[in-house]
Amino acid sequence: MNSPRPISVVSTFASPSSPCDSTKKPLSLWPGMYHSPVTTALWEARSKIFESLLDPPKDAPPQSQLLTRTPSHSRTTIFYPFSSDFILREQYRDPWNEVRIGILLEDLDALAGTISVKHCSDDDSTTRPLLLVTASVHKIVLKKPICVDIDLKIVASVIWVGRSSIEIQLEVMQSELKDVKASSDSVALTANFIFVARDSKTGKAAPINRLSPETEVEKLLFEEAEARNNLRKKKRGGDRREFDHGECKKLKAWLAEGRIFSDMPALADRNSILLKDTRLENSLICQPQQRNIHGRIFGGFLMHRAFELAFSTAYTFAGLVPYFLEVDHVDFLRPVDVGDFLRFKSCVLYTQLDKLDCPLINIEVVAHVTSPEIRSSEVSNTFYFKFTVRPEAKARNNGFKLRNVVPATEEEARHILERMDAEALNSSK
């Protein structure tokens, strides 16, 4: 099967649609008003699929027969012509002449969502469409800096399907050279998104089209994703893990050090800091312009906001400009709606100082949907980010040294150990 043509991204200062094309629904009428260069390009490329989602027939029946798709059916490539499109380049540029990671997270979520819709569609305009929502992000790993002056592409496809869940793998690729004709693209970032399907009328889990891997690589990716899914189910069903002897000793040592900060602060280790003293927080009212095609707040927007807070937390903690390495895990625990009062709370959970040339800062961001009227606050999302310090910033500060983070309560200490355990488990997979 021939590969589909890449979807070209353009700046959003002008719509790629021709203004005289009166047969096409204007982007301004799309209920999901959160537009970026990529979401706009995806809308233009997949308008027929999305229009059936926006205007389904009344009392339409659910899909009656599941189809079998191959990964190539929904494989999609996004192309960013940074070398020739100055306006697009400026929309993505960060202060270090690299691509803004927060915006890239939005694009990854938008592309993954588009692919999941295409895989799950039955191409029948008389059936009611499925509601597909981001359930979690397994991992996003930055393998090398992404320069904003060199053309970029994202290649994404379905790698695994369960009964009502689907996993999308995305690879961000960029040439090592500024020669636009260079063909030696290498992977700069990888990401895995998991979506779940719901019946748009009943809200219950809905079965989705099957996946038939064709190549050996596709079969291997399917097996690896299947193993991750089984592990997720096992973790959900398991009881709280008991710590071993070594972990209990570590927990007690942390709490002893934390008590010194509380009882004898003048004698506390100056190379350590209490976890609670690393916290930052911001809040916002969710606006209609931030909603997705289903009327809920766009998951990529939430990841972007969480990343910005995590970056700021790492910056104020280290005292030098941080450098993003990976998103270890993201959970989407409940939907966020227009008008919700959303609070993001961050902290440095722990540091890893064993590698002097690359010390690690592990940041947790928790998003809460707060309802003052009913005195309620629920966790909607948890995000785990990993940063180090930019090499050029560290080179200018020869005396640079990161602090250890110390928990003040047993709850904090247990949470740190659980996250260390989860990270070790994710790294081994």
CSV table of C-alpha atoms in Angstrom, one decimal:
chain,number,residue,atom,x,y,z
A,1,MET,CA,0.0,0.0,0.0
A,2,ASN,CA,1.3,3.4,-0.9
A,3,SER,CA,2.0,5.7,2.0
A,4,PRO,CA,-0.4,8.7,2.2
A,5,ARG,CA,1.0,12.1,1.4
A,6,PRO,CA,2.2,14.0,4.5
A,7,ILE,CA,-0.1,16.7,5.9
A,8,SER,CA,1.7,20.0,5.5
A,9,VAL,CA,1.4,22.5,8.4
A,10,VAL,CA,1.1,26.2,7.7
A,11,SER,CA,0.9,29.2,10.1
A,12,THR,CA,-2.5,29.9,11.6
A,13,PHE,CA,-2.5,33.6,10.8
A,14,ALA,CA,-4.3,32.7,7.7
A,15,SER,CA,-6.7,29.8,7.0
A,16,PRO,CA,-5.4,27.2,4.5
A,17,SER,CA,-9.0,27.0,3.2
A,18,SER,CA,-9.9,29.1,0.2
A,19,PRO,CA,-12.3,31.9,1.2
A,20,CYS,CA,-14.4,31.4,-1.9
A,21,ASP,CA,-15.0,27.7,-1.1
A,22,SER,CA,-18.6,27.9,0.1
A,23,THR,CA,-19.2,24.2,0.1
A,24,LYS,CA,-16.7,23.6,3.0
A,25,LYS,CA,-17.7,24.2,6.6
A,26,PRO,CA,-15.7,27.2,7.8
A,27,LEU,CA,-13.2,26.5,10.6
A,28,SER,CA,-14.9,29.2,12.6
A,29,LEU,CA,-18.0,27.1,12.9
A,30,TRP,CA,-16.1,24.1,14.3
A,31,PRO,CA,-17.2,23.6,18.0
A,32,GLY,CA,-13.6,22.6,18.9
A,33,MET,CA,-12.2,26.1,18.8
A,34,TYR,CA,-8.7,25.3,20.0
A,35,HIS,CA,-6.7,26.0,16.9
A,36,SER,CA,-3.0,25.6,16.3
A,37,PRO,CA,-1.1,25.1,13.0
A,38,VAL,CA,-1.5,21.3,13.4
A,39,THR,CA,-5.1,21.2,14.6
A,40,THR,CA,-6.0,23.4,11.7
A,41,ALA,CA,-4.1,21.2,9.2
A,42,LEU,CA,-5.7,18.0,10.6
A,43,TRP,CA,-9.1,19.6,10.3
A,44,GLU,CA,-8.5,20.4,6.7
A,45,ALA,CA,-7.2,16.9,5.9
A,46,ARG,CA,-9.9,15.0,7.8
A,47,SER,CA,-12.9,17.3,7.4
A,48,LYS,CA,-15.3,14.6,6.2
A,49,ILE,CA,-14.6,12.4,9.3
A,50,PHE,CA,-14.9,15.3,11.7
A,51,GLU,CA,-18.0,16.7,10.1
A,52,SER,CA,-19.8,13.3,10.7
A,53,LEU,CA,-18.8,13.7,14.4
A,54,LEU,CA,-20.1,17.2,14.6
A,55,ASP,CA,-23.4,16.5,12.9
A,56,PRO,CA,-24.4,12.9,13.4
A,57,PRO,CA,-27.9,11.8,12.3
A,58,LYS,CA,-30.5,11.9,15.1
A,59,ASP,CA,-31.2,8.5,16.8
A,60,ALA,CA,-28.4,6.9,14.7
A,61,PRO,CA,-27.7,3.3,15.7
A,62,PRO,CA,-24.2,2.2,16.9
A,63,GLN,CA,-21.7,0.6,14.6
A,64,SER,CA,-23.0,-3.0,14.1
A,65,GLN,CA,-20.0,-4.7,12.7
A,66,LEU,CA,-16.3,-4.3,13.7
A,67,LEU,CA,-13.8,-3.9,10.9
A,68,THR,CA,-10.2,-5.0,10.7
A,69,ARG,CA,-7.7,-2.3,10.0
A,70,THR,CA,-4.0,-2.3,9.4
A,71,PRO,CA,-1.6,0.2,10.9
A,72,SER,CA,-1.0,1.7,7.5
A,73,HIS,CA,-4.7,2.6,7.1
A,74,SER,CA,-4.5,5.4,9.6
A,75,ARG,CA,-0.7,6.1,9.5
A,76,THR,CA,-0.3,9.9,9.2
A,77,THR,CA,2.7,12.2,8.6
A,78,ILE,CA,2.7,15.8,9.6
A,79,PHE,CA,5.3,18.0,7.9
A,80,TYR,CA,6.6,21.3,9.4
A,81,PRO,CA,8.5,23.4,6.7
A,82,PHE,CA,10.4,25.4,9.3
A,83,SER,CA,13.3,26.1,6.9
A,84,SER,CA,11.0,28.0,4.5
A,85,ASP,CA,8.0,29.3,6.5
A,86,PHE,CA,9.2,32.1,8.7
A,87,ILE,CA,5.8,32.7,10.3
A,88,LEU,CA,5.4,29.1,11.3
A,89,ARG,CA,9.0,29.0,12.6
A,90,GLU,CA,8.2,32.0,14.8
A,91,GLN,CA,5.1,30.4,16.2
A,92,TYR,CA,7.2,27.4,17.5
A,93,ARG,CA,10.4,29.1,18.5
A,94,ASP,CA,11.6,29.2,22.1
A,95,PRO,CA,14.3,31.4,23.6
A,96,TRP,CA,17.0,28.8,22.8
A,97,ASN,CA,16.1,28.6,19.1
A,98,GLU,CA,14.5,25.2,19.6
A,99,VAL,CA,10.9,24.0,19.2
A,100,ARG,CA,8.6,24.9,22.1
A,101,ILE,CA,7.9,21.6,23.9
A,102,GLY,CA,4.6,22.7,25.3
A,103,ILE,CA,3.2,23.4,21.8
A,104,LEU,CA,4.6,20.2,20.5
A,105,LEU,CA,2.7,18.3,23.3
A,106,GLU,CA,-0.5,19.9,22.0
A,107,ASP,CA,0.3,18.7,18.4
A,108,LEU,CA,1.1,15.2,19.5
A,109,ASP,CA,-2.3,14.9,21.3
A,110,ALA,CA,-4.1,16.4,18.4
A,111,LEU,CA,-2.5,14.0,15.9
A,112,ALA,CA,-3.0,10.9,18.1
A,113,GLY,CA,-6.6,11.8,18.5
A,114,THR,CA,-7.1,12.2,14.7
A,115,ILE,CA,-5.5,8.8,14.1
A,116,SER,CA,-7.7,7.1,16.7
A,117,VAL,CA,-10.8,8.6,15.1
A,118,LYS,CA,-9.8,7.4,11.7
A,119,HIS,CA,-9.1,3.9,12.9
A,120,CYS,CA,-12.4,3.7,14.8
A,121,SER,CA,-14.5,5.2,12.1
A,122,ASP,CA,-16.7,2.8,10.1
A,123,ASP,CA,-17.0,5.1,7.1
A,124,ASP,CA,-20.8,5.0,7.5
A,125,SER,CA,-22.5,8.3,8.0
A,126,THR,CA,-25.7,6.7,9.2
A,127,THR,CA,-24.2,5.3,12.5
A,128,ARG,CA,-23.4,7.3,15.5
A,129,PRO,CA,-19.7,8.1,16.0
A,130,LEU,CA,-17.7,7.0,19.0
A,131,LEU,CA,-16.5,9.4,21.7
A,132,LEU,CA,-12.7,9.0,21.9
A,133,VAL,CA,-10.9,10.5,24.9
A,134,THR,CA,-7.3,10.5,26.0
A,135,ALA,CA,-6.9,8.1,28.9
A,136,SER,CA,-3.1,8.3,29.5
A,137,VAL,CA,0.3,9.0,28.0
A,138,HIS,CA,2.7,6.2,28.6
A,139,LYS,CA,5.9,8.1,27.9
A,140,ILE,CA,7.3,11.0,25.9
A,141,VAL,CA,11.1,10.9,25.6
A,142,LEU,CA,13.2,13.7,24.0
A,143,LYS,CA,16.2,12.0,22.4
A,144,LYS,CA,17.9,15.1,21.0
A,145,PRO,CA,17.3,18.9,20.8
A,146,ILE,CA,14.7,19.8,18.2
A,147,CYS,CA,16.0,22.8,16.2
A,148,VAL,CA,13.3,25.3,15.0
A,149,ASP,CA,15.3,26.2,11.8
A,150,ILE,CA,15.2,22.7,10.3
A,151,ASP,CA,12.2,21.0,8.7
A,152,LEU,CA,10.4,18.6,11.0
A,153,LYS,CA,8.0,15.7,10.6
A,154,ILE,CA,5.8,13.6,12.9
A,155,VAL,CA,5.0,10.0,11.8
A,156,ALA,CA,2.2,8.3,13.8
A,157,SER,CA,0.2,5.2,13.6
A,158,VAL,CA,-1.9,2.7,15.7
A,159,ILE,CA,0.3,0.1,17.3
A,160,TRP,CA,-2.3,-1.7,19.5
A,161,VAL,CA,-6.0,-2.1,20.0
A,162,GLY,CA,-7.9,-3.7,22.9
A,163,ARG,CA,-11.7,-4.1,23.2
A,164,SER,CA,-12.3,-0.4,23.8
A,165,SER,CA,-8.8,1.2,24.0
A,166,ILE,CA,-6.2,2.0,21.4
A,167,GLU,CA,-2.5,3.0,21.6
A,168,ILE,CA,-0.9,5.4,19.2
A,169,GLN,CA,2.9,5.7,18.7
A,170,LEU,CA,4.3,9.0,17.4
A,171,GLU,CA,7.9,9.7,16.3
A,172,VAL,CA,9.1,13.2,15.8
A,173,MET,CA,11.9,13.2,13.2
A,174,GLN,CA,14.4,15.8,12.1
A,175,SER,CA,17.5,15.8,10.0
A,176,GLU,CA,20.9,16.4,11.7
A,177,LEU,CA,21.7,18.9,8.9
A,178,LYS,CA,20.2,22.2,7.8
A,179,ASP,CA,20.2,21.0,4.2
A,180,VAL,CA,16.5,20.8,3.4
A,181,LYS,CA,17.3,18.0,0.8
A,182,ALA,CA,19.0,15.8,3.4
A,183,SER,CA,17.3,12.5,3.8
A,184,SER,CA,19.1,11.4,7.0
A,185,ASP,CA,16.2,12.0,9.4
A,186,SER,CA,16.6,10.7,12.9
A,187,VAL,CA,14.1,10.3,15.7
A,188,ALA,CA,14.2,13.3,18.0
A,189,LEU,CA,11.2,12.4,20.2
A,190,THR,CA,8.9,9.4,20.8
A,191,ALA,CA,5.5,9.4,22.4
A,192,ASN,CA,2.8,6.8,23.2
A,193,PHE,CA,-0.8,7.9,23.8
A,194,ILE,CA,-3.7,5.7,24.9
A,195,PHE,CA,-7.3,6.5,24.1
A,196,VAL,CA,-10.5,4.9,25.2
A,197,ALA,CA,-13.8,4.7,23.2
A,198,ARG,CA,-17.2,5.5,24.7
A,199,ASP,CA,-20.6,5.3,23.2
A,200,SER,CA,-21.6,8.9,22.4
A,201,LYS,CA,-25.1,8.3,23.6
A,202,THR,CA,-24.8,6.0,26.6
A,203,GLY,CA,-21.3,7.0,27.7
A,204,LYS,CA,-20.4,3.3,28.2
A,205,ALA,CA,-17.2,1.6,26.9
A,206,ALA,CA,-17.7,0.7,23.2
A,207,PRO,CA,-15.8,-1.9,21.1
A,208,ILE,CA,-13.6,-0.6,18.4
A,209,ASN,CA,-12.2,-1.9,15.1
A,210,ARG,CA,-9.6,-4.6,15.3
A,211,LEU,CA,-5.9,-4.1,14.3
A,212,SER,CA,-4.0,-6.5,12.1
A,213,PRO,CA,-0.2,-5.8,12.2
A,214,GLU,CA,1.5,-6.6,8.9
A,215,THR,CA,5.3,-6.2,9.3
A,216,GLU,CA,7.6,-7.8,11.8
A,217,VAL,CA,8.1,-4.3,13.4
A,218,GLU,CA,4.4,-3.8,13.7
A,219,LYS,CA,3.9,-7.2,15.3
A,220,LEU,CA,6.6,-6.5,17.8
A,221,LEU,CA,5.1,-3.1,18.7
A,222,PHE,CA,1.7,-4.8,19.2
A,223,GLU,CA,3.2,-7.4,21.6
A,224,GLU,CA,5.0,-4.7,23.6
A,225,ALA,CA,1.9,-2.6,23.9
A,226,GLU,CA,-0.1,-5.7,24.9
A,227,ALA,CA,2.3,-6.3,27.7
A,228,ARG,CA,2.0,-2.7,28.9
A,229,ASN,CA,-1.7,-3.0,28.9
A,230,ASN,CA,-1.7,-6.2,30.9
A,231,LEU,CA,0.7,-4.5,33.4
A,232,ARG,CA,-1.7,-1.5,33.7
A,233,LYS,CA,-4.6,-3.8,34.5
A,234,LYS,CA,-2.5,-5.6,37.1
A,235,LYS,CA,-1.5,-2.3,38.8
A,236,ARG,CA,-5.1,-1.1,38.8
A,237,GLY,CA,-6.3,-4.3,40.5
A,238,GLY,CA,-3.5,-4.6,43.0
A,239,ASP,CA,-3.4,-3.6,46.6
A,240,ARG,CA,-1.0,-1.0,48.0
A,241,ARG,CA,2.5,-2.5,47.7
A,242,GLU,CA,4.5,-3.2,50.9
A,243,PHE,CA,8.0,-1.7,51.0
A,244,ASP,CA,11.0,-4.0,51.4
A,245,HIS,CA,13.5,-3.6,54.2
A,246,GLY,CA,15.8,-1.3,52.2
A,247,GLU,CA,12.9,1.0,51.2
A,248,CYS,CA,11.7,1.2,54.8
A,249,LYS,CA,15.2,2.2,56.0
A,250,LYS,CA,15.2,4.9,53.3
A,251,LEU,CA,11.8,6.1,54.4
A,252,LYS,CA,12.9,6.4,58.0
A,253,ALA,CA,16.1,8.2,57.1
A,254,TRP,CA,14.1,10.8,55.1
A,255,LEU,CA,11.6,11.4,57.9
A,256,ALA,CA,14.5,11.8,60.4
A,257,GLU,CA,16.1,14.4,58.2
A,258,GLY,CA,12.7,16.1,57.7
A,259,ARG,CA,12.2,16.4,61.4
A,260,ILE,CA,15.5,18.3,61.7
A,261,PHE,CA,14.1,20.9,59.3
A,262,SER,CA,11.1,21.2,61.5
A,263,ASP,CA,12.7,21.0,65.0
A,264,MET,CA,16.2,22.4,64.4
A,265,PRO,CA,16.1,24.4,61.1
A,266,ALA,CA,19.5,26.1,61.8
A,267,LEU,CA,21.2,22.7,61.8
A,268,ALA,CA,19.5,21.3,58.7
A,269,ASP,CA,21.6,20.2,55.8
A,270,ARG,CA,22.1,23.1,53.5
A,271,ASN,CA,22.3,20.7,50.5
A,272,SER,CA,18.7,19.6,51.1
A,273,ILE,CA,15.3,21.2,50.9
A,274,LEU,CA,11.8,20.2,52.1
A,275,LEU,CA,9.5,19.0,49.4
A,276,LYS,CA,6.8,21.5,50.4
A,277,ASP,CA,9.3,24.4,49.8
A,278,THR,CA,9.6,23.5,46.1
A,279,ARG,CA,5.8,23.9,45.4
A,280,LEU,CA,4.4,26.3,42.8
A,281,GLU,CA,0.7,26.7,41.8
A,282,ASN,CA,-1.4,28.5,39.2
A,283,SER,CA,-5.1,28.4,38.3
A,284,LEU,CA,-7.4,29.3,35.4
A,285,ILE,CA,-11.0,29.3,34.3
A,286,CYS,CA,-11.4,26.9,31.3
A,287,GLN,CA,-12.6,28.9,28.3
A,288,PRO,CA,-14.7,27.8,25.3
A,289,GLN,CA,-11.7,28.5,23.0
A,290,GLN,CA,-9.8,25.7,24.7
A,291,ARG,CA,-12.4,23.0,24.0
A,292,ASN,CA,-12.0,20.0,21.6
A,293,ILE,CA,-14.4,18.6,19.1
A,294,HIS,CA,-16.4,16.9,21.8
A,295,GLY,CA,-16.8,20.1,23.8
A,296,ARG,CA,-14.4,19.1,26.6
A,297,ILE,CA,-11.1,20.9,27.3
A,298,PHE,CA,-8.4,19.8,24.8
A,299,GLY,CA,-6.0,17.3,26.5
A,300,GLY,CA,-3.0,18.9,24.7
A,301,PHE,CA,-3.9,22.2,26.2
A,302,LEU,CA,-3.8,20.7,29.7
A,303,MET,CA,-0.4,19.1,29.0
A,304,HIS,CA,0.9,22.4,27.7
A,305,ARG,CA,-0.1,24.2,30.8
A,306,ALA,CA,1.3,21.5,33.1
A,307,PHE,CA,4.6,21.5,31.2
A,308,GLU,CA,4.9,25.3,31.6
A,309,LEU,CA,4.4,25.0,35.4
A,310,ALA,CA,6.8,22.1,35.6
A,311,PHE,CA,9.5,24.0,33.7
A,312,SER,CA,9.0,27.0,36.0
A,313,THR,CA,9.2,24.7,39.1
A,314,ALA,CA,12.5,23.2,37.8
A,315,TYR,CA,13.9,26.7,37.0
A,316,THR,CA,13.2,28.1,40.5
A,317,PHE,CA,14.5,25.0,42.1
A,318,ALA,CA,17.8,24.7,40.2
A,319,GLY,CA,18.5,28.4,39.7
A,320,LEU,CA,19.5,27.6,36.2
A,321,VAL,CA,17.6,27.1,32.9
A,322,PRO,CA,16.2,23.6,32.9
A,323,TYR,CA,16.3,21.2,29.9
A,324,PHE,CA,13.3,18.9,29.3
A,325,LEU,CA,14.1,15.2,29.0
A,326,GLU,CA,10.8,13.2,29.2
A,327,VAL,CA,7.2,12.9,30.3
A,328,ASP,CA,7.3,9.8,32.5
A,329,HIS,CA,3.5,9.4,32.7
A,330,VAL,CA,0.2,11.3,32.4
A,331,ASP,CA,-3.2,10.2,33.7
A,332,PHE,CA,-6.4,11.7,32.5
A,333,LEU,CA,-8.6,10.7,35.4
A,334,ARG,CA,-11.7,12.8,34.7
A,335,PRO,CA,-12.8,15.2,31.9
A,336,VAL,CA,-12.4,18.9,32.3
A,337,ASP,CA,-15.3,21.0,31.1
A,338,VAL,CA,-15.7,24.6,29.8
A,339,GLY,CA,-16.2,26.9,32.9
A,340,ASP,CA,-14.3,24.6,35.3
A,341,PHE,CA,-12.0,26.3,37.8
A,342,LEU,CA,-8.7,24.4,37.2
A,343,ARG,CA,-5.8,24.5,39.6
A,344,PHE,CA,-2.3,23.2,38.8
A,345,LYS,CA,-0.1,22.3,41.7
A,346,SER,CA,3.6,21.3,41.2
A,347,CYS,CA,6.5,20.2,43.3
A,348,VAL,CA,10.0,18.6,42.9
A,349,LEU,CA,9.4,15.0,44.1
A,350,TYR,CA,13.0,14.0,44.1
A,351,THR,CA,16.4,14.5,42.4
A,352,GLN,CA,18.9,12.0,41.0
A,353,LEU,CA,22.4,13.3,41.5
A,354,ASP,CA,24.5,10.1,40.8
A,355,LYS,CA,25.4,11.5,37.3
A,356,LEU,CA,27.3,14.8,37.8
A,357,ASP,CA,27.1,15.7,34.1
A,358,CYS,CA,23.3,15.1,34.0
A,359,PRO,CA,21.6,15.6,37.3
A,360,LEU,CA,17.9,14.8,37.1
A,361,ILE,CA,14.9,16.8,38.5
A,362,ASN,CA,11.6,14.9,38.8
A,363,ILE,CA,8.6,17.1,38.8
A,364,GLU,CA,5.0,16.2,39.7
A,365,VAL,CA,2.1,18.4,38.5
A,366,VAL,CA,-1.5,17.6,39.7
A,367,ALA,CA,-4.5,19.3,38.2
A,368,HIS,CA,-7.6,19.8,40.3
A,369,VAL,CA,-11.1,20.7,39.2
A,370,THR,CA,-12.4,22.9,42.0
A,371,SER,CA,-16.0,23.8,42.6
A,372,PRO,CA,-16.3,26.5,45.2
A,373,GLU,CA,-20.1,26.4,45.2
A,374,ILE,CA,-20.2,22.8,46.5
A,375,ARG,CA,-16.8,22.9,48.3
A,376,SER,CA,-15.4,20.2,46.1
A,377,SER,CA,-12.0,19.6,44.6
A,378,GLU,CA,-11.2,16.5,42.4
A,379,VAL,CA,-8.0,15.5,40.7
A,380,SER,CA,-8.4,15.5,37.0
A,381,ASN,CA,-4.9,14.8,35.8
A,382,THR,CA,-1.5,13.8,37.1
A,383,PHE,CA,1.7,14.6,35.1
A,384,TYR,CA,5.3,13.5,35.8
A,385,PHE,CA,8.1,15.4,34.1
A,386,LYS,CA,11.9,14.9,34.1
A,387,PHE,CA,14.4,17.7,33.6
A,388,THR,CA,18.1,18.3,33.8
A,389,VAL,CA,19.9,21.7,33.5
A,390,ARG,CA,20.9,23.1,30.1
A,391,PRO,CA,24.6,22.4,29.5
A,392,GLU,CA,25.5,26.0,28.5
A,393,ALA,CA,23.9,27.3,31.7
A,394,LYS,CA,25.7,24.8,33.9
A,395,ALA,CA,29.0,25.7,32.1
A,396,ARG,CA,28.7,29.3,33.2
A,397,ASN,CA,28.2,28.3,36.8
A,398,ASN,CA,31.1,26.1,38.0
A,399,GLY,CA,29.8,25.8,41.5
A,400,PHE,CA,26.4,24.5,40.4
A,401,LYS,CA,24.9,21.8,42.6
A,402,LEU,CA,21.3,20.5,42.9
A,403,ARG,CA,19.8,20.0,46.3
A,404,ASN,CA,18.3,16.8,47.6
A,405,VAL,CA,14.5,16.9,48.3
A,406,VAL,CA,13.4,15.8,51.7
A,407,PRO,CA,9.8,14.7,52.6
A,408,ALA,CA,8.3,16.2,55.8
A,409,THR,CA,5.5,13.6,56.2
A,410,GLU,CA,5.2,9.8,55.9
A,411,GLU,CA,2.6,10.4,53.1
A,412,GLU,CA,5.1,12.4,51.1
A,413,ALA,CA,7.9,9.8,51.7
A,414,ARG,CA,5.7,6.9,50.6
A,415,HIS,CA,4.6,8.8,47.5
A,416,ILE,CA,8.2,9.5,46.5
A,417,LEU,CA,9.1,5.8,46.9
A,418,GLU,CA,6.0,4.7,44.9
A,419,ARG,CA,7.0,7.1,42.0
A,420,MET,CA,10.6,5.8,42.1
A,421,ASP,CA,9.2,2.3,41.8
A,422,ALA,CA,6.9,3.2,39.0
A,423,GLU,CA,9.7,5.0,37.1
A,424,ALA,CA,11.9,2.0,37.4
A,425,LEU,CA,9.1,-0.3,36.2
A,426,ASN,CA,8.5,2.0,33.2
A,427,SER,CA,12.2,2.2,32.3
A,428,SER,CA,12.5,-1.6,32.3
A,429,LYS,CA,9.7,-2.0,29.7
